[in-house]
Amino acid sequence: MNTKPNLAGLGLFDARVPRYTSYPTAPQFNNDVGADRFGKWIAGIAPGSSISLYIHVPFCRRLCWFCACRTQGTKTASPVAAYLETLKAELRLLQQHLPSDVTLSRLHWGGGTPTLLSPEMMRDLAGAIADVTPFAEDAEFSVEIDPNEIDAERLDALAEAGMNRASIGVQDFDENIQKTIGRLQSYDVTRDAAEMLRARGIHSLNADILYGLPHQTTARITESVQKLLSLNPDRVALYGYAHVPWMAKRQQMIPSDALPTPEQRLGLFETARQLFIWDNYNEIGIDHFATQEDGLSHAQRKGHLRRNFQGYTDDPSDVLIGVGASSISKFPQGYAQNASATAQHTAAIREGRFSVARGHSFNGEDKLRGRLIEALMCDFRIDRQEIESTFVLPKDKLESMFQAADAAFDGLLQITDDGLFIPQPARPLTRMIARHFDAYDLSKAGHSSAV
């Protein structure tokens, strides 16, 4: 193959494709999955197995302009306190449906800003979760930390509750960029948060940083990455900023003419990528980096790396239950999503029922195609033996899918008796290659740029 594929000619800089944190992707969800089916899926969990929980806190003290998450601003504690009562009621409802002896392999508090909770609220929520199910022996409890919205008392509460991994959002350290995206957060504040975490024995630290931001240049992202590296994070997510002002109205505050071109975005990604690799981080999938001893690196070496709504994971559980407004759950049977609006979600829980409003039950080739896409996104390869031993396929089905994908990308892929492989020069195309295995209509989904 060519050492430098024609990425522009293959449509990289024009394509809009899913990030494939699920398959099918959320825009394909429908109304066929509701509270009753969700309850049956929970009741069908094997006794004695492990599950994961995601707790969504949709409140922020301030709304960052770049963010496209489902969040709402609040200046007072009253709506947060009311929402906490809803979470506790939802957890009690979950407990009623959950089989006995189920343990918790992963617990993640996300948002929004979970650290908006007071220390008392944090202890209250942690206690409500513990009443539902105990931690497994090797459980991981992670929380998204806003360095501007954390202090010693709240960190003490989280540490006491068992938090052993923290995730800090950085975005970019350049002050001009921060002003443009509505997210002021100094390096000193971020460093202090990391030091407070480690002082409490929380040594596993994740960090998120963005490329493709307005006014971002090679020099600026280099400086931001070097500052981030000085904090010695165990795991870094290098996400591309998705500018979707038609979906996230607050992004209209960001000047479109200050955004880098798609070609420049790729250059920014490659600059940051090289810096992480030079600092001896393992490259994990399309946009994560991890130290040699981090759980993601171990999972990658063992072939156990997986992908879910939080990105890449080493979670061994096949059940993830989302708690809170808009949260998405995954089961072996399919996906279920809670009502997105906080008011609708709260109303359902107060009536003693789950708020699940949409989802997807796996059918046809969903599981096959989902695994093919996940394998590409995680490992840049599809193992022929794994797929053919897991799924009952017509003769030559897999081979014909491989050949069709290779033909669509000018023969850039490698197809052998072992399977299909994406060589390094073609890896910027990974999401596009994965899309080739997607059987659903993506034309109206409004996905983000492929680079």
CSV table of C-alpha atoms in Angstrom, one decimal:
chain,number,residue,atom,x,y,z
A,1,MET,CA,0.0,0.0,0.0
A,2,ASN,CA,1.0,3.7,-0.3
A,3,THR,CA,2.9,4.9,2.8
A,4,LYS,CA,0.9,8.1,2.6
A,5,PRO,CA,-2.7,7.5,1.6
A,6,ASN,CA,-4.7,10.3,-0.1
A,7,LEU,CA,-6.8,11.1,3.0
A,8,ALA,CA,-8.4,14.1,1.3
A,9,GLY,CA,-9.3,12.0,-1.8
A,10,LEU,CA,-10.9,9.4,0.5
A,11,GLY,CA,-13.1,12.1,2.0
A,12,LEU,CA,-11.6,12.3,5.5
A,13,PHE,CA,-11.9,16.1,5.6
A,14,ASP,CA,-15.5,16.2,4.5
A,15,ALA,CA,-17.1,13.2,6.2
A,16,ARG,CA,-19.3,13.3,9.3
A,17,VAL,CA,-19.4,10.0,11.0
A,18,PRO,CA,-20.3,8.5,14.5
A,19,ARG,CA,-17.8,8.1,17.3
A,20,TYR,CA,-19.2,4.6,17.7
A,21,THR,CA,-19.4,4.5,21.5
A,22,SER,CA,-22.4,2.2,20.8
A,23,TYR,CA,-23.9,0.2,17.9
A,24,PRO,CA,-26.4,1.1,16.8
A,25,THR,CA,-25.6,4.7,17.6
A,26,ALA,CA,-28.0,6.7,19.7
A,27,PRO,CA,-29.7,8.5,16.8
A,28,GLN,CA,-31.0,5.1,15.7
A,29,PHE,CA,-32.8,4.5,19.0
A,30,ASN,CA,-36.6,4.2,18.9
A,31,ASN,CA,-39.6,4.0,21.1
A,32,ASP,CA,-39.8,0.2,21.2
A,33,VAL,CA,-37.8,0.0,24.4
A,34,GLY,CA,-39.7,1.4,27.5
A,35,ALA,CA,-39.8,1.0,31.2
A,36,ASP,CA,-41.3,-2.5,31.2
A,37,ARG,CA,-38.7,-4.0,28.9
A,38,PHE,CA,-36.0,-2.2,30.9
A,39,GLY,CA,-37.3,-3.7,34.1
A,40,LYS,CA,-37.3,-7.2,32.6
A,41,TRP,CA,-33.7,-6.7,31.3
A,42,ILE,CA,-32.6,-5.8,34.9
A,43,ALA,CA,-34.5,-8.8,36.4
A,44,GLY,CA,-32.7,-11.0,33.8
A,45,ILE,CA,-29.2,-10.2,35.1
A,46,ALA,CA,-27.5,-13.3,36.3
A,47,PRO,CA,-27.4,-13.5,40.2
A,48,GLY,CA,-23.9,-13.2,41.5
A,49,SER,CA,-22.6,-11.3,38.4
A,50,SER,CA,-21.1,-7.9,38.3
A,51,ILE,CA,-22.6,-4.8,36.7
A,52,SER,CA,-21.5,-1.2,36.1
A,53,LEU,CA,-23.4,2.0,37.1
A,54,TYR,CA,-23.2,5.4,35.6
A,55,ILE,CA,-24.7,8.3,37.6
A,56,HIS,CA,-25.6,11.4,35.6
A,57,VAL,CA,-25.6,14.8,37.4
A,58,PRO,CA,-26.8,17.3,34.7
A,59,PHE,CA,-26.0,20.5,36.6
A,60,CYS,CA,-23.2,23.0,36.2
A,61,ARG,CA,-22.4,26.2,38.0
A,62,ARG,CA,-21.6,27.7,34.6
A,63,LEU,CA,-22.3,26.5,31.1
A,64,CYS,CA,-19.1,26.2,29.0
A,65,TRP,CA,-19.8,27.2,25.4
A,66,PHE,CA,-17.9,24.4,23.8
A,67,CYS,CA,-19.9,21.6,25.6
A,68,ALA,CA,-22.6,19.7,23.8
A,69,CYS,CA,-23.6,17.6,26.8
A,70,ARG,CA,-27.1,17.6,28.3
A,71,THR,CA,-26.6,20.0,31.2
A,72,GLN,CA,-28.3,22.9,32.9
A,73,GLY,CA,-26.9,25.8,34.8
A,74,THR,CA,-27.8,26.5,38.5
A,75,LYS,CA,-26.7,29.2,41.0
A,76,THR,CA,-28.4,27.6,44.0
A,77,ALA,CA,-28.3,24.2,45.7
A,78,SER,CA,-32.1,23.6,45.7
A,79,PRO,CA,-32.5,22.0,42.2
A,80,VAL,CA,-29.5,19.9,42.9
A,81,ALA,CA,-30.9,18.7,46.2
A,82,ALA,CA,-34.2,17.9,44.6
A,83,TYR,CA,-32.5,16.0,41.8
A,84,LEU,CA,-30.5,14.0,44.4
A,85,GLU,CA,-33.8,12.8,45.9
A,86,THR,CA,-34.8,11.6,42.5
A,87,LEU,CA,-31.6,9.7,42.1
A,88,LYS,CA,-32.1,8.0,45.4
A,89,ALA,CA,-35.6,7.0,44.5
A,90,GLU,CA,-34.4,5.7,41.2
A,91,LEU,CA,-31.7,3.7,43.0
A,92,ARG,CA,-34.3,2.2,45.3
A,93,LEU,CA,-36.4,1.3,42.2
A,94,LEU,CA,-33.4,-0.4,40.7
A,95,GLN,CA,-32.8,-2.4,43.9
A,96,GLN,CA,-36.3,-3.8,43.7
A,97,HIS,CA,-35.7,-5.2,40.2
A,98,LEU,CA,-32.0,-6.3,40.6
A,99,PRO,CA,-31.3,-10.0,41.4
A,100,SER,CA,-29.5,-10.9,44.6
A,101,ASP,CA,-25.7,-11.0,45.0
A,102,VAL,CA,-25.0,-8.6,42.2
A,103,THR,CA,-21.8,-6.6,42.7
A,104,LEU,CA,-20.5,-3.4,41.2
A,105,SER,CA,-17.4,-3.6,38.9
A,106,ARG,CA,-17.4,0.1,37.8
A,107,LEU,CA,-19.1,3.2,39.2
A,108,HIS,CA,-18.8,6.5,37.4
A,109,TRP,CA,-20.3,9.9,38.3
A,110,GLY,CA,-20.5,12.1,35.3
A,111,GLY,CA,-22.3,15.2,34.1
A,112,GLY,CA,-22.6,18.0,34.1
A,113,THR,CA,-20.5,18.6,37.2
A,114,PRO,CA,-20.8,15.9,39.9
A,115,THR,CA,-18.5,17.9,42.1
A,116,LEU,CA,-21.2,20.5,42.4
A,117,LEU,CA,-22.7,18.3,45.1
A,118,SER,CA,-21.9,19.3,48.7
A,119,PRO,CA,-19.9,16.9,50.9
A,120,GLU,CA,-23.2,15.8,52.6
A,121,MET,CA,-24.9,15.2,49.3
A,122,MET,CA,-21.9,13.1,48.1
A,123,ARG,CA,-22.1,11.0,51.2
A,124,ASP,CA,-25.8,10.6,50.8
A,125,LEU,CA,-25.6,9.5,47.2
A,126,ALA,CA,-22.7,7.1,47.9
A,127,GLY,CA,-24.7,5.5,50.7
A,128,ALA,CA,-27.7,5.1,48.5
A,129,ILE,CA,-25.6,3.3,45.9
A,130,ALA,CA,-24.1,1.1,48.5
A,131,ASP,CA,-27.6,0.1,49.6
A,132,VAL,CA,-28.3,-1.2,46.1
A,133,THR,CA,-25.1,-3.3,45.6
A,134,PRO,CA,-21.7,-3.6,47.1
A,135,PHE,CA,-18.4,-3.1,45.3
A,136,ALA,CA,-16.7,-6.0,43.7
A,137,GLU,CA,-13.2,-6.8,45.1
A,138,ASP,CA,-11.4,-5.0,42.2
A,139,ALA,CA,-14.0,-2.3,41.6
A,140,GLU,CA,-13.2,1.1,40.2
A,141,PHE,CA,-15.1,4.2,41.3
A,142,SER,CA,-14.4,7.3,39.1
A,143,VAL,CA,-15.7,10.8,39.3
A,144,GLU,CA,-15.5,13.7,36.8
A,145,ILE,CA,-13.7,16.5,38.6
A,146,ASP,CA,-14.1,20.2,37.7
A,147,PRO,CA,-10.9,21.8,39.2
A,148,ASN,CA,-12.9,25.1,39.5
A,149,GLU,CA,-15.6,23.3,41.5
A,150,ILE,CA,-13.8,21.2,44.1
A,151,ASP,CA,-12.3,21.6,47.5
A,152,ALA,CA,-10.7,19.6,50.3
A,153,GLU,CA,-14.1,18.8,52.0
A,154,ARG,CA,-15.7,17.4,48.9
A,155,LEU,CA,-12.5,15.4,48.0
A,156,ASP,CA,-12.5,14.0,51.5
A,157,ALA,CA,-16.1,12.9,51.1
A,158,LEU,CA,-15.3,11.2,47.7
A,159,ALA,CA,-12.2,9.5,49.1
A,160,GLU,CA,-14.2,8.2,52.1
A,161,ALA,CA,-16.8,6.9,49.6
A,162,GLY,CA,-14.2,4.8,47.8
A,163,MET,CA,-13.3,6.9,44.8
A,164,ASN,CA,-10.1,5.5,43.4
A,165,ARG,CA,-10.0,7.2,40.0
A,166,ALA,CA,-10.6,10.8,39.1
A,167,SER,CA,-11.2,12.4,35.7
A,168,ILE,CA,-10.2,16.1,35.2
A,169,GLY,CA,-11.3,18.1,32.2
A,170,VAL,CA,-8.6,20.3,30.8
A,171,GLN,CA,-9.7,21.2,27.2
A,172,ASP,CA,-6.7,23.6,26.7
A,173,PHE,CA,-4.5,25.7,29.0
A,174,ASP,CA,-4.2,28.7,26.6
A,175,GLU,CA,-6.0,31.7,28.2
A,176,ASN,CA,-7.2,33.2,24.9
A,177,ILE,CA,-8.7,29.8,23.8
A,178,GLN,CA,-10.3,29.4,27.3
A,179,LYS,CA,-12.0,32.8,26.9
A,180,THR,CA,-13.3,31.9,23.5
A,181,ILE,CA,-14.9,28.6,24.6
A,182,GLY,CA,-16.2,30.0,27.9
A,183,ARG,CA,-14.1,27.8,30.1
A,184,LEU,CA,-11.6,29.7,32.3
A,185,GLN,CA,-9.4,27.2,34.2
A,186,SER,CA,-5.8,28.0,35.0
A,187,TYR,CA,-2.9,25.5,35.1
A,188,ASP,CA,-2.4,26.3,38.8
A,189,VAL,CA,-6.0,25.4,39.7
A,190,THR,CA,-5.7,22.2,37.7
A,191,ARG,CA,-2.4,21.3,39.3
A,192,ASP,CA,-3.7,22.0,42.8
A,193,ALA,CA,-6.7,19.7,42.1
A,194,ALA,CA,-4.4,16.9,41.0
A,195,GLU,CA,-2.2,17.3,44.0
A,196,MET,CA,-5.2,17.3,46.4
A,197,LEU,CA,-6.4,14.1,44.8
A,198,ARG,CA,-3.0,12.3,45.1
A,199,ALA,CA,-2.7,13.5,48.7
A,200,ARG,CA,-5.8,11.5,49.5
A,201,GLY,CA,-4.4,8.3,47.9
A,202,ILE,CA,-6.3,8.7,44.6
A,203,HIS,CA,-3.4,8.0,42.3
A,204,SER,CA,-5.3,7.0,39.1
A,205,LEU,CA,-5.9,10.2,37.2
A,206,ASN,CA,-7.6,10.7,33.9
A,207,ALA,CA,-7.5,13.9,31.9
A,208,ASP,CA,-9.4,15.2,28.8
A,209,ILE,CA,-7.9,17.6,26.3
A,210,LEU,CA,-9.4,18.9,23.1
A,211,TYR,CA,-8.0,19.6,19.6
A,212,GLY,CA,-9.7,21.6,17.0
A,213,LEU,CA,-10.6,24.5,19.3
A,214,PRO,CA,-10.8,28.1,18.0
A,215,HIS,CA,-7.5,29.9,17.8
A,216,GLN,CA,-5.6,26.6,18.5
A,217,THR,CA,-2.2,26.3,16.8
A,218,THR,CA,0.5,23.8,16.8
A,219,ALA,CA,2.5,25.9,19.3
A,220,ARG,CA,-0.4,26.4,21.6
A,221,ILE,CA,-1.5,22.7,21.7
A,222,THR,CA,2.2,21.7,22.2
A,223,GLU,CA,2.4,24.0,25.3
A,224,SER,CA,-0.9,22.7,26.6
A,225,VAL,CA,0.0,19.1,26.2
A,226,GLN,CA,3.4,19.7,27.9
A,227,LYS,CA,1.7,21.3,30.8
A,228,LEU,CA,-0.7,18.4,31.0
A,229,LEU,CA,2.2,15.9,31.0
A,230,SER,CA,3.7,17.7,33.9
A,231,LEU,CA,0.7,16.5,36.0
A,232,ASN,CA,1.6,12.9,35.1
A,233,PRO,CA,-1.9,11.6,34.2
A,234,ASP,CA,-2.3,7.9,34.0
A,235,ARG,CA,-4.8,8.2,31.1
A,236,VAL,CA,-5.6,10.9,28.6
A,237,ALA,CA,-8.5,11.3,26.2
A,238,LEU,CA,-7.6,13.5,23.2
A,239,TYR,CA,-11.0,14.4,21.8
A,240,GLY,CA,-11.7,16.4,18.7
A,241,TYR,CA,-13.9,19.4,19.4
A,242,ALA,CA,-17.3,18.8,17.7
A,243,HIS,CA,-18.7,22.1,16.5
A,244,VAL,CA,-22.4,21.5,16.2
A,245,PRO,CA,-24.2,24.8,17.0
A,246,TRP,CA,-27.4,23.5,15.4
A,247,MET,CA,-27.6,20.9,18.1
A,248,ALA,CA,-25.9,22.7,21.1
A,249,LYS,CA,-27.1,26.3,20.9
A,250,ARG,CA,-24.5,27.6,23.3
A,251,GLN,CA,-21.8,26.8,20.7
A,252,GLN,CA,-23.2,29.8,18.7
A,253,MET,CA,-21.1,31.9,21.1
A,254,ILE,CA,-18.0,30.4,19.5
A,255,PRO,CA,-16.8,32.2,16.3
A,256,SER,CA,-16.8,29.6,13.5
A,257,ASP,CA,-14.2,31.6,11.5
A,258,ALA,CA,-11.7,31.0,14.4
A,259,LEU,CA,-11.9,27.2,14.0
A,260,PRO,CA,-9.0,25.3,12.4
A,261,THR,CA,-9.7,23.7,9.0
A,262,PRO,CA,-10.1,19.9,8.9
A,263,GLU,CA,-6.5,19.6,7.6
A,264,GLN,CA,-5.3,21.8,10.5
A,265,ARG,CA,-7.3,19.7,12.9
A,266,LEU,CA,-5.5,16.6,11.8
A,267,GLY,CA,-2.2,18.4,12.2
A,268,LEU,CA,-3.1,19.4,15.8
A,269,PHE,CA,-4.1,15.8,16.6
A,270,GLU,CA,-0.8,14.4,15.2
A,271,THR,CA,1.2,17.0,17.2
A,272,ALA,CA,-0.4,16.0,20.4
A,273,ARG,CA,-0.3,12.3,19.6
A,274,GLN,CA,3.4,12.4,19.0
A,275,LEU,CA,4.0,14.2,22.3
A,276,PHE,CA,2.2,11.6,24.3
A,277,ILE,CA,4.0,8.8,22.4
A,278,TRP,CA,7.4,10.5,23.0
A,279,ASP,CA,6.5,10.6,26.7
A,280,ASN,CA,6.1,6.8,26.7
A,281,TYR,CA,2.3,6.6,26.7
A,282,ASN,CA,0.6,3.7,24.9
A,283,GLU,CA,-1.7,4.7,22.1
A,284,ILE,CA,-5.2,3.3,23.0
A,285,GLY,CA,-7.6,3.2,20.1
A,286,ILE,CA,-8.3,6.3,18.1
A,287,ASP,CA,-8.0,9.0,20.8
A,288,HIS,CA,-6.8,7.7,24.1
A,289,PHE,CA,-3.3,7.4,25.7
A,290,ALA,CA,-2.3,5.5,28.8
A,291,THR,CA,0.8,4.7,30.9
A,292,GLN,CA,2.3,1.3,30.6
A,293,GLU,CA,0.7,0.2,33.9
A,294,ASP,CA,-2.7,1.7,33.4
A,295,GLY,CA,-5.7,-0.7,33.1
A,296,LEU,CA,-6.3,0.3,29.5
A,297,SER,CA,-2.8,-0.7,28.6
A,298,HIS,CA,-3.3,-4.1,30.3
A,299,ALA,CA,-6.6,-4.6,28.5
A,300,GLN,CA,-5.1,-3.7,25.2
A,301,ARG,CA,-2.3,-6.2,25.6
A,302,LYS,CA,-4.7,-8.9,26.6
A,303,GLY,CA,-7.2,-8.1,23.8
A,304,HIS,CA,-9.9,-7.1,26.4
A,305,LEU,CA,-10.2,-3.5,25.4
A,306,ARG,CA,-13.8,-2.4,25.0
A,307,ARG,CA,-15.7,0.8,24.0
A,308,ASN,CA,-18.7,2.4,25.6
A,309,PHE,CA,-20.3,5.8,26.2
A,310,GLN,CA,-17.4,6.9,28.4
A,311,GLY,CA,-14.9,6.0,25.6
A,312,TYR,CA,-12.4,3.2,26.0
A,313,THR,CA,-12.8,0.9,29.0
A,314,ASP,CA,-11.4,-2.2,30.7
A,315,ASP,CA,-14.7,-2.9,32.4
A,316,PRO,CA,-15.3,-6.7,32.4
A,317,SER,CA,-19.1,-6.4,32.9
A,318,ASP,CA,-21.6,-6.7,30.0
A,319,VAL,CA,-24.2,-4.7,31.8
A,320,LEU,CA,-24.0,-0.9,32.3
A,321,ILE,CA,-27.0,0.7,34.0
A,322,GLY,CA,-27.4,4.5,33.6
A,323,VAL,CA,-29.1,6.4,36.5
A,324,GLY,CA,-30.4,9.9,36.0
A,325,ALA,CA,-31.9,12.0,33.3
A,326,SER,CA,-30.8,11.1,29.7
A,327,SER,CA,-28.6,8.2,31.0
A,328,ILE,CA,-28.1,5.3,28.6
A,329,SER,CA,-28.0,1.6,29.8
A,330,LYS,CA,-26.5,-1.3,27.9
A,331,PHE,CA,-27.5,-4.9,28.3
A,332,PRO,CA,-26.8,-8.1,26.3
A,333,GLN,CA,-30.3,-7.5,24.9
A,334,GLY,CA,-29.9,-3.9,23.8
A,335,TYR,CA,-29.9,-0.2,24.9
A,336,ALA,CA,-32.3,1.8,27.0
A,337,GLN,CA,-32.2,5.6,27.5
A,338,ASN,CA,-33.9,7.5,30.2
A,339,ALA,CA,-36.0,10.6,29.5
A,340,SER,CA,-33.7,13.5,28.5
A,341,ALA,CA,-35.6,16.3,30.3
A,342,THR,CA,-35.0,16.4,34.0
A,343,ALA,CA,-38.7,17.2,34.7
A,344,GLN,CA,-39.9,14.2,32.7
A,345,HIS,CA,-37.4,11.9,34.3
A,346,THR,CA,-38.3,13.1,37.8
A,347,ALA,CA,-42.1,12.8,37.1
A,348,ALA,CA,-41.6,9.1,36.1
A,349,ILE,CA,-39.5,8.2,39.1
A,350,ARG,CA,-42.0,9.9,41.5
A,351,GLU,CA,-44.7,7.7,40.0
A,352,GLY,CA,-42.6,4.6,40.9
A,353,ARG,CA,-41.6,3.7,37.4
A,354,PHE,CA,-38.4,3.9,35.3
A,355,SER,CA,-38.3,6.9,32.9
A,356,VAL,CA,-36.9,4.9,29.9
A,357,ALA,CA,-38.2,6.6,26.8
A,358,ARG,CA,-36.3,5.1,24.0
A,359,GLY,CA,-33.7,2.5,23.1
A,360,HIS,CA,-32.9,-0.4,20.8
A,361,SER,CA,-33.4,-4.2,21.1
A,362,PHE,CA,-30.6,-6.0,19.2
A,363,ASN,CA,-31.9,-7.9,16.1
A,364,GLY,CA,-30.6,-9.2,12.9
A,365,GLU,CA,-26.8,-8.6,12.5
A,366,ASP,CA,-26.6,-5.9,15.2
A,367,LYS,CA,-24.3,-7.9,17.5
A,368,LEU,CA,-22.1,-9.0,14.7
A,369,ARG,CA,-21.7,-5.6,13.2
A,370,GLY,CA,-21.3,-4.1,16.6
A,371,ARG,CA,-18.4,-6.4,17.4
A,372,LEU,CA,-16.8,-5.7,14.0
A,373,ILE,CA,-16.9,-2.0,14.6
A,374,GLU,CA,-15.8,-2.2,18.2
A,375,ALA,CA,-12.8,-4.4,17.2
A,376,LEU,CA,-11.8,-1.8,14.6
A,377,MET,CA,-12.2,1.1,17.0
A,378,CYS,CA,-10.3,-0.7,19.8
A,379,ASP,CA,-7.6,-2.7,18.0
A,380,PHE,CA,-7.6,-1.6,14.4
A,381,ARG,CA,-8.1,-5.2,13.4
A,382,ILE,CA,-10.8,-7.8,13.1
A,383,ASP,CA,-9.8,-11.3,14.2
A,384,ARG,CA,-11.4,-13.7,11.7
A,385,GLN,CA,-11.2,-16.7,14.1
A,386,GLU,CA,-12.9,-14.8,17.0
A,387,ILE,CA,-15.8,-13.6,14.8
A,388,GLU,CA,-16.4,-17.0,13.1
A,389,SER,CA,-16.3,-18.8,16.4
A,390,THR,CA,-18.7,-16.3,18.0
A,391,PHE,CA,-21.3,-15.8,15.3
A,392,VAL,CA,-23.0,-18.2,12.9
A,393,LEU,CA,-22.2,-16.8,9.5
A,394,PRO,CA,-23.0,-17.9,5.9
A,395,LYS,CA,-20.0,-19.1,4.1
A,396,ASP,CA,-17.7,-16.3,2.9
A,397,LYS,CA,-19.9,-13.7,4.6
A,398,LEU,CA,-17.0,-12.2,6.5
A,399,GLU,CA,-14.6,-12.3,3.6
A,400,SER,CA,-17.1,-10.5,1.3
A,401,MET,CA,-17.5,-7.8,4.0
A,402,PHE,CA,-13.7,-7.4,4.2
A,403,GLN,CA,-13.3,-7.2,0.5
A,404,ALA,CA,-16.0,-4.6,0.1
A,405,ALA,CA,-14.5,-2.4,2.8
A,406,ASP,CA,-11.0,-2.7,1.3
A,407,ALA,CA,-12.4,-1.7,-2.2
A,408,ALA,CA,-14.0,1.3,-0.7
A,409,PHE,CA,-10.7,2.5,0.6
A,410,ASP,CA,-8.5,2.0,-2.4
A,411,GLY,CA,-7.0,-1.3,-1.1
A,412,LEU,CA,-5.4,0.4,2.0
A,413,LEU,CA,-6.5,-2.3,4.3
A,414,GLN,CA,-4.6,-5.6,4.9
A,415,ILE,CA,-6.6,-8.8,4.6
A,416,THR,CA,-5.0,-12.1,5.6
A,417,ASP,CA,-6.0,-15.5,6.8
A,418,ASP,CA,-6.0,-13.9,10.3
A,419,GLY,CA,-8.5,-11.2,9.5
A,420,LEU,CA,-8.6,-7.5,8.5
A,421,PHE,CA,-6.0,-4.9,9.7
A,422,ILE,CA,-5.8,-1.1,9.4
A,423,PRO,CA,-2.2,-0.1,8.9
A,424,GLN,CA,-0.9,3.0,10.8
A,425,PRO,CA,-1.0,5.4,7.8
A,426,ALA,CA,-4.7,4.7,7.3
A,427,ARG,CA,-5.8,5.0,10.9
A,428,PRO,CA,-7.1,8.5,10.6
A,429,LEU,CA,-9.8,6.8,8.5
A,430,THR,CA,-10.8,4.4,11.2
A,431,ARG,CA,-14.2,5.9,12.0
A,432,MET,CA,-15.0,6.0,8.3
A,433,ILE,CA,-13.9,2.4,7.8
A,434,ALA,CA,-16.1,1.4,10.8
A,435,ARG,CA,-19.0,3.2,9.2
A,436,HIS,CA,-18.6,0.8,6.2
A,437,PHE,CA,-19.8,-2.0,8.5
A,438,ASP,CA,-22.7,0.0,9.8
A,439,ALA,CA,-26.0,-1.2,8.3
A,440,TYR,CA,-28.1,1.8,9.4
A,441,ASP,CA,-29.0,5.0,7.5
A,442,LEU,CA,-26.7,7.7,8.9
A,443,SER,CA,-27.7,10.5,6.6
A,444,LYS,CA,-29.8,12.5,9.0
A,445,ALA,CA,-27.9,11.8,12.3
A,446,GLY,CA,-25.8,15.0,12.4
A,447,HIS,CA,-22.6,13.3,13.4
A,448,SER,CA,-19.3,15.1,14.0
A,449,SER,CA,-16.3,15.6,11.7
A,450,ALA,CA,-14.3,12.4,10.9
A,451,VAL,CA,-11.1,14.1,12.0
